[in-house]
């Protein structure tokens, strides 16, 4: 994805076989996935509030929402961590259906400090329960 400062648009390209399809969106309140993650992590996580961002992947356009449930202790490995529980939702802005693309039982926990580092995500898929946990972080130089 690229940003064109003259037209203030985000430009994405999708390659399929021998063709390249270009898609543009006006910039401003639309973010690439990484920027959207940092934007959401920089917000105040007050219980009952909803965090929201529009995301453009270069191919698809989404609205990402996370409802802040509250603080709780979670177990990661053998350690207890204080975390903030979120209920994330993702909606396609390209389709007329406004169904949440994530299973409704999806839960995300982030650190309760100002960094809001993702710690754990849990979801239920047709195959069964899926859990991803952070067990360590590399030190920054």
Coordinates of N, CA and C in Angstrom, one line a residue:
X1 N 0.8 -1.2 0.0 CA 0.0 0.0 0.0 C 0.9 1.2 0.0
X2 N 0.4 2.3 -0.7 CA 1.2 3.5 -0.7 C 0.2 4.7 -0.4
X3 N 0.9 5.8 0.0 CA 0.1 7.0 0.2 C 0.5 8.0 -0.8
X4 N -0.4 8.7 -1.5 CA -0.2 9.7 -2.5 C -0.5 11.0 -1.9
X5 N 0.5 11.8 -1.5 CA 0.3 13.1 -0.8 C -0.5 14.1 -1.7
X6 N -0.3 14.1 -3.0 CA -0.9 15.0 -3.9 C -2.5 14.8 -3.9
X7 N -2.9 13.6 -4.0 CA -4.3 13.3 -4.0 C -4.9 13.0 -2.6
X8 N -4.0 12.8 -1.6 CA -4.3 12.4 -0.3 C -5.2 11.1 -0.3
X9 N -4.6 10.1 -1.0 CA -5.3 8.8 -1.1 C -4.4 7.7 -0.7
X10 N -4.9 6.6 -0.3 CA -4.2 5.4 -0.1 C -4.4 4.5 -1.3
X11 N -3.3 3.9 -1.8 CA -3.4 3.2 -3.0 C -2.9 1.7 -2.8
X12 N -3.8 0.8 -3.1 CA -3.4 -0.6 -2.9 C -3.5 -1.3 -4.3
X13 N -2.6 -2.3 -4.4 CA -2.6 -3.1 -5.7 C -2.8 -4.6 -5.4
X14 N -3.6 -5.2 -6.1 CA -3.8 -6.6 -6.0 C -3.4 -7.3 -7.3
X15 N -2.5 -8.2 -7.2 CA -2.1 -8.9 -8.4 C -2.8 -10.3 -8.5
X16 N -3.4 -10.5 -9.7 CA -4.0 -11.8 -10.0 C -3.6 -12.2 -11.3
X17 N -2.9 -13.3 -11.4 CA -2.4 -13.8 -12.6 C -1.6 -12.7 -13.4
X18 N -2.0 -12.3 -14.5 CA -1.3 -11.3 -15.3 C -1.8 -9.9 -15.1
X19 N -2.8 -9.7 -14.3 CA -3.4 -8.4 -14.1 C -3.1 -7.8 -12.8
X20 N -3.1 -6.5 -12.8 CA -2.9 -5.7 -11.5 C -4.1 -4.8 -11.4
X21 N -4.8 -5.0 -10.3 CA -6.0 -4.2 -10.0 C -5.6 -3.2 -8.9
X22 N -5.9 -1.9 -9.2 CA -5.6 -0.8 -8.3 C -6.8 -0.4 -7.6
X23 N -6.7 -0.1 -6.3 CA -7.8 0.3 -5.5 C -7.4 1.5 -4.7
X24 N -8.2 2.6 -4.6 CA -7.8 3.8 -3.8 C -8.9 4.1 -2.9
X25 N -8.5 4.7 -1.7 CA -9.4 5.2 -0.7 C -8.9 6.6 -0.3
X26 N -9.8 7.5 0.0 CA -9.3 8.8 0.6 C -8.7 8.5 1.9
X27 N -7.5 9.1 2.1 CA -6.8 9.0 3.4 C -7.5 10.0 4.4
X28 N -7.1 9.9 5.6 CA -7.6 10.7 6.7 C -7.9 9.9 7.9
X29 N -9.0 9.2 7.8 CA -9.4 8.4 9.0 C -9.3 6.9 8.7
X30 N -8.6 6.6 7.6 CA -8.4 5.2 7.2 C -6.9 4.8 7.5
X31 N -6.6 3.7 8.1 CA -5.3 3.3 8.5 C -4.9 2.0 7.9
X32 N -3.6 1.8 7.7 CA -3.1 0.5 7.3 C -3.2 -0.4 8.6
X33 N -3.1 -1.7 8.5 CA -3.3 -2.6 9.6 C -2.4 -2.3 10.8
X34 N -1.1 -2.1 10.5 CA -0.2 -1.8 11.6 C -0.4 -0.5 12.3
X35 N -0.7 0.6 11.5 CA -1.0 1.9 12.1 C -2.3 1.8 12.9
X36 N -3.3 1.1 12.5 CA -4.5 0.9 13.2 C -4.3 0.3 14.5
X37 N -3.4 -0.8 14.6 CA -3.1 -1.4 15.8 C -2.5 -0.5 16.8
X38 N -1.5 0.3 16.3 CA -0.9 1.3 17.2 C -1.9 2.4 17.7
X39 N -2.8 2.8 16.8 CA -3.8 3.8 17.1 C -4.7 3.3 18.2
X40 N -5.2 2.1 18.0 CA -6.1 1.5 19.0 C -5.4 1.3 20.4
X41 N -4.1 0.9 20.3 CA -3.3 0.7 21.6 C -3.1 2.0 22.3
X42 N -3.1 3.1 21.6 CA -2.8 4.4 22.3 C -4.0 5.0 23.0
X43 N -5.2 4.4 22.8 CA -6.4 5.0 23.4 C -6.5 4.6 24.9
X44 N -7.4 5.4 25.5 CA -7.8 5.0 26.9 C -8.7 3.9 26.9
X45 N -8.4 2.8 27.7 CA -9.2 1.6 27.7 C -10.1 1.7 29.0
X46 N -11.1 2.4 28.9 CA -12.1 2.6 30.0 C -13.2 1.6 29.8
X47 N -13.5 0.8 30.9 CA -14.6 -0.2 30.8 C -15.9 0.5 30.2
X48 N -16.5 -0.3 29.3 CA -17.7 0.2 28.7 C -17.5 1.0 27.4
X49 N -16.3 1.4 27.1 CA -16.1 2.2 25.9 C -15.8 1.3 24.7
X50 N -15.9 1.8 23.5 CA -15.6 1.1 22.3 C -14.6 1.8 21.5
X51 N -13.5 1.1 21.2 CA -12.4 1.6 20.4 C -12.7 1.2 18.9
X52 N -12.4 2.1 18.0 CA -12.8 1.9 16.6 C -11.7 2.4 15.7
X53 N -11.5 1.7 14.5 CA -10.6 2.3 13.5 C -11.1 1.7 12.1
X54 N -10.9 2.4 11.1 CA -11.1 1.9 9.7 C -9.7 1.5 9.2
X55 N -9.7 0.3 8.6 CA -8.5 -0.3 8.1 C -8.6 -0.7 6.6
X56 N -7.6 -0.3 5.9 CA -7.4 -0.6 4.5 C -6.2 -1.5 4.3
X57 N -6.3 -2.7 3.8 CA -5.2 -3.6 3.6 C -4.5 -3.4 2.3
X58 N -5.0 -2.6 1.5 CA -4.6 -2.5 0.1 C -5.5 -3.2 -0.8
X59 N -6.2 -4.2 -0.3 CA -7.2 -4.9 -1.0 C -8.6 -4.8 -0.4
X60 N -8.7 -4.9 0.9 CA -10.0 -4.9 1.5 C -10.1 -3.7 2.5
X61 N -11.3 -3.4 2.8 CA -11.6 -2.2 3.7 C -12.5 -2.7 4.9
X62 N -12.0 -2.5 6.1 CA -12.7 -3.0 7.3 C -12.9 -1.9 8.3
X63 N -13.9 -2.2 9.2 CA -14.1 -1.4 10.4 C -13.7 -2.4 11.6
X64 N -12.8 -2.0 12.4 CA -12.3 -2.8 13.5 C -12.8 -2.1 14.8
X65 N -13.5 -2.9 15.6 CA -14.0 -2.4 16.9 C -13.6 -3.3 18.0
X66 N -13.3 -2.7 19.2 CA -13.0 -3.5 20.4 C -13.8 -2.8 21.5
X67 N -14.7 -3.6 22.1 CA -15.4 -3.1 23.3 C -14.6 -3.5 24.5
X68 N -14.3 -2.5 25.4 CA -13.6 -2.7 26.6 C -14.5 -3.3 27.7
X69 N -14.2 -4.5 28.1 CA -15.0 -5.2 29.1 C -14.5 -4.7 30.5
X70 N -13.2 -4.8 30.8 CA -12.7 -4.4 32.1 C -11.4 -5.1 32.4
X71 N -10.9 -4.8 33.6 CA -9.6 -5.4 34.1 C -9.9 -6.7 34.7
X72 N -9.0 -7.6 34.5 CA -9.0 -8.9 35.2 C -7.6 -9.6 35.2
X73 N -7.4 -10.5 36.1 CA -6.2 -11.3 36.1 C -6.3 -12.5 35.2
X74 N -5.3 -12.7 34.4 CA -5.2 -13.9 33.6 C -3.9 -14.7 33.9
X75 N -4.0 -16.0 33.5 CA -2.8 -16.8 33.7 C -2.1 -17.0 32.3
X76 N -0.8 -16.7 32.3 CA 0.0 -17.0 31.1 C 1.1 -17.9 31.5
X77 N 1.1 -19.1 31.1 CA 2.1 -20.1 31.6 C 1.8 -20.3 33.0
X78 N 2.8 -20.0 33.9 CA 2.6 -20.1 35.3 C 2.4 -18.8 36.0
X79 N 2.5 -17.7 35.2 CA 2.4 -16.3 35.8 C 1.0 -15.7 35.7
X80 N 0.7 -15.0 36.7 CA -0.6 -14.2 36.7 C -0.3 -12.8 36.2
X81 N -1.1 -12.3 35.3 CA -0.9 -10.9 34.8 C -2.2 -10.1 34.9
X82 N -2.1 -8.9 35.2 CA -3.3 -8.0 35.2 C -3.5 -7.6 33.7
X83 N -4.7 -7.7 33.2 CA -5.0 -7.5 31.8 C -6.3 -6.7 31.7
X84 N -6.5 -6.2 30.5 CA -7.8 -5.6 30.1 C -8.4 -6.5 29.1
X85 N -9.6 -6.9 29.4 CA -10.4 -7.8 28.5 C -11.2 -7.0 27.4
X86 N -11.0 -7.4 26.2 CA -11.7 -6.7 25.1 C -12.5 -7.7 24.3
X87 N -13.5 -7.2 23.7 CA -14.3 -8.1 22.7 C -14.2 -7.4 21.4
X88 N -13.3 -8.0 20.5 CA -13.0 -7.4 19.2 C -14.1 -7.9 18.2
X89 N -14.3 -7.0 17.2 CA -15.2 -7.2 16.1 C -14.6 -6.6 14.8
X90 N -14.8 -7.3 13.7 CA -14.3 -6.8 12.4 C -15.5 -6.9 11.4
X91 N -15.7 -5.8 10.7 CA -16.8 -5.7 9.7 C -16.2 -5.3 8.4
X92 N -16.6 -6.0 7.3 CA -16.2 -5.6 6.0 C -17.0 -4.4 5.6
X93 N -16.3 -3.4 5.1 CA -16.9 -2.2 4.5 C -17.1 -2.3 3.0
X94 N -16.7 -3.4 2.5 CA -16.8 -3.7 1.0 C -18.1 -4.5 0.7
X95 N -18.7 -5.1 1.7 CA -19.9 -5.9 1.5 C -21.1 -5.3 2.1
X96 N -22.3 -5.6 1.6 CA -23.5 -5.0 2.1 C -23.9 -5.6 3.5
X97 N -23.5 -6.9 3.7 CA -23.7 -7.5 5.0 C -22.8 -6.9 6.0
X98 N -23.4 -6.6 7.2 CA -22.6 -6.0 8.3 C -22.5 -7.0 9.4
X99 N -22.2 -8.3 9.0 CA -21.9 -9.3 10.0 C -20.5 -9.2 10.5
X100 N -20.3 -9.5 11.8 CA -19.0 -9.6 12.4 C -18.3 -10.7 11.8
X101 N -17.1 -10.5 11.3 CA -16.3 -11.5 10.6 C -15.6 -12.5 11.6
X102 N -15.5 -12.0 12.9 CA -14.9 -12.8 14.0 C -16.1 -13.6 14.7
X103 N -15.8 -14.8 15.2 CA -16.8 -15.5 16.0 C -17.1 -14.6 17.2
X104 N -18.4 -14.6 17.6 CA -18.9 -13.7 18.6 C -18.2 -14.0 20.0
X105 N -17.6 -15.2 20.2 CA -17.0 -15.6 21.4 C -15.5 -15.2 21.4
X106 N -15.0 -14.4 20.5 CA -13.6 -14.0 20.4 C -13.3 -13.0 21.5
X107 N -12.3 -13.2 22.3 CA -11.8 -12.3 23.4 C -10.4 -12.0 23.2
X108 N -10.0 -10.8 23.5 CA -8.6 -10.4 23.4 C -8.2 -9.7 24.8
X109 N -7.1 -10.1 25.3 CA -6.6 -9.5 26.5 C -5.3 -8.7 26.2
X110 N -5.2 -7.5 26.7 CA -4.0 -6.7 26.6 C -3.5 -6.3 27.9
X111 N -2.2 -5.9 28.0 CA -1.6 -5.4 29.3 C -2.4 -4.2 29.8
X112 N -2.5 -4.1 31.1 CA -3.2 -3.0 31.8 C -2.4 -1.8 31.9
X113 N -1.1 -1.8 31.4 CA -0.3 -0.6 31.4 C -0.6 0.2 30.1
X114 N 0.2 1.3 29.9 CA -0.1 2.2 28.8 C 0.3 1.7 27.5
X115 N 1.1 0.6 27.4 CA 1.4 0.0 26.1 C 0.3 -0.9 25.5
X116 N -0.6 -1.4 26.4 CA -1.7 -2.2 25.9 C -1.2 -3.3 25.0
X117 N -0.1 -4.0 25.3 CA 0.5 -5.1 24.5 C -0.5 -6.3 24.5
X118 N -0.8 -6.8 23.3 CA -1.6 -8.0 23.3 C -1.0 -9.2 24.0
X119 N -1.7 -9.8 24.9 CA -1.3 -10.9 25.7 C -1.8 -12.2 25.3
X120 N -3.1 -12.2 24.9 CA -3.8 -13.5 24.7 C -5.1 -13.2 23.8
X121 N -5.3 -14.1 22.9 CA -6.6 -14.1 22.1 C -7.2 -15.5 22.2
X122 N -8.5 -15.5 22.3 CA -9.2 -16.8 22.4 C -10.4 -16.7 21.5
X123 N -10.6 -17.7 20.8 CA -11.8 -17.8 19.9 C -12.2 -19.2 19.7
X124 N -13.5 -19.3 19.2 CA -14.0 -20.6 18.9 C -14.3 -20.7 17.4
X125 N -13.7 -21.7 16.8 CA -13.8 -21.9 15.4 C -14.6 -23.3 15.2
X126 N -15.0 -23.6 14.0 CA -15.7 -24.9 13.8 C -14.9 -26.1 14.2
X127 N -13.5 -25.9 14.2 CA -12.6 -27.0 14.6 C -12.5 -27.1 16.1
X128 N -12.8 -26.1 16.8 CA -12.7 -26.1 18.3 C -12.2 -24.7 18.8
X129 N -11.7 -24.7 20.0 CA -11.2 -23.5 20.7 C -9.8 -23.3 20.3
X130 N -9.5 -22.0 19.9 CA -8.1 -21.6 19.6 C -7.7 -20.6 20.6
X131 N -6.4 -20.7 21.1 CA -5.9 -19.8 22.1 C -4.5 -19.5 21.7
X132 N -4.1 -18.2 21.6 CA -2.8 -17.7 21.3 C -2.3 -16.9 22.5
X133 N -1.2 -17.2 23.1 CA -0.7 -16.4 24.2 C 0.7 -15.9 24.0
X134 N 1.0 -14.7 24.5 CA 2.4 -14.2 24.5 C 3.1 -14.7 25.7
X135 N 4.2 -15.4 25.5 CA 5.0 -15.9 26.6 C 6.3 -15.2 26.9
X136 N 6.7 -14.2 26.0 CA 7.9 -13.5 26.2 C 8.0 -12.4 25.1
X137 N 8.8 -11.4 25.4 CA 9.1 -10.4 24.5 C 10.6 -10.2 24.3
X138 N 11.0 -9.9 23.1 CA 12.4 -9.6 22.9 C 12.7 -8.2 23.5
X139 N 13.9 -8.1 24.1 CA 14.3 -6.8 24.6 C 14.7 -5.8 23.5
X140 N 14.3 -4.6 23.6 CA 14.7 -3.6 22.6 C 16.1 -3.2 22.8
X141 N 16.9 -3.0 21.7 CA 18.3 -2.6 21.9 C 18.4 -1.1 22.4

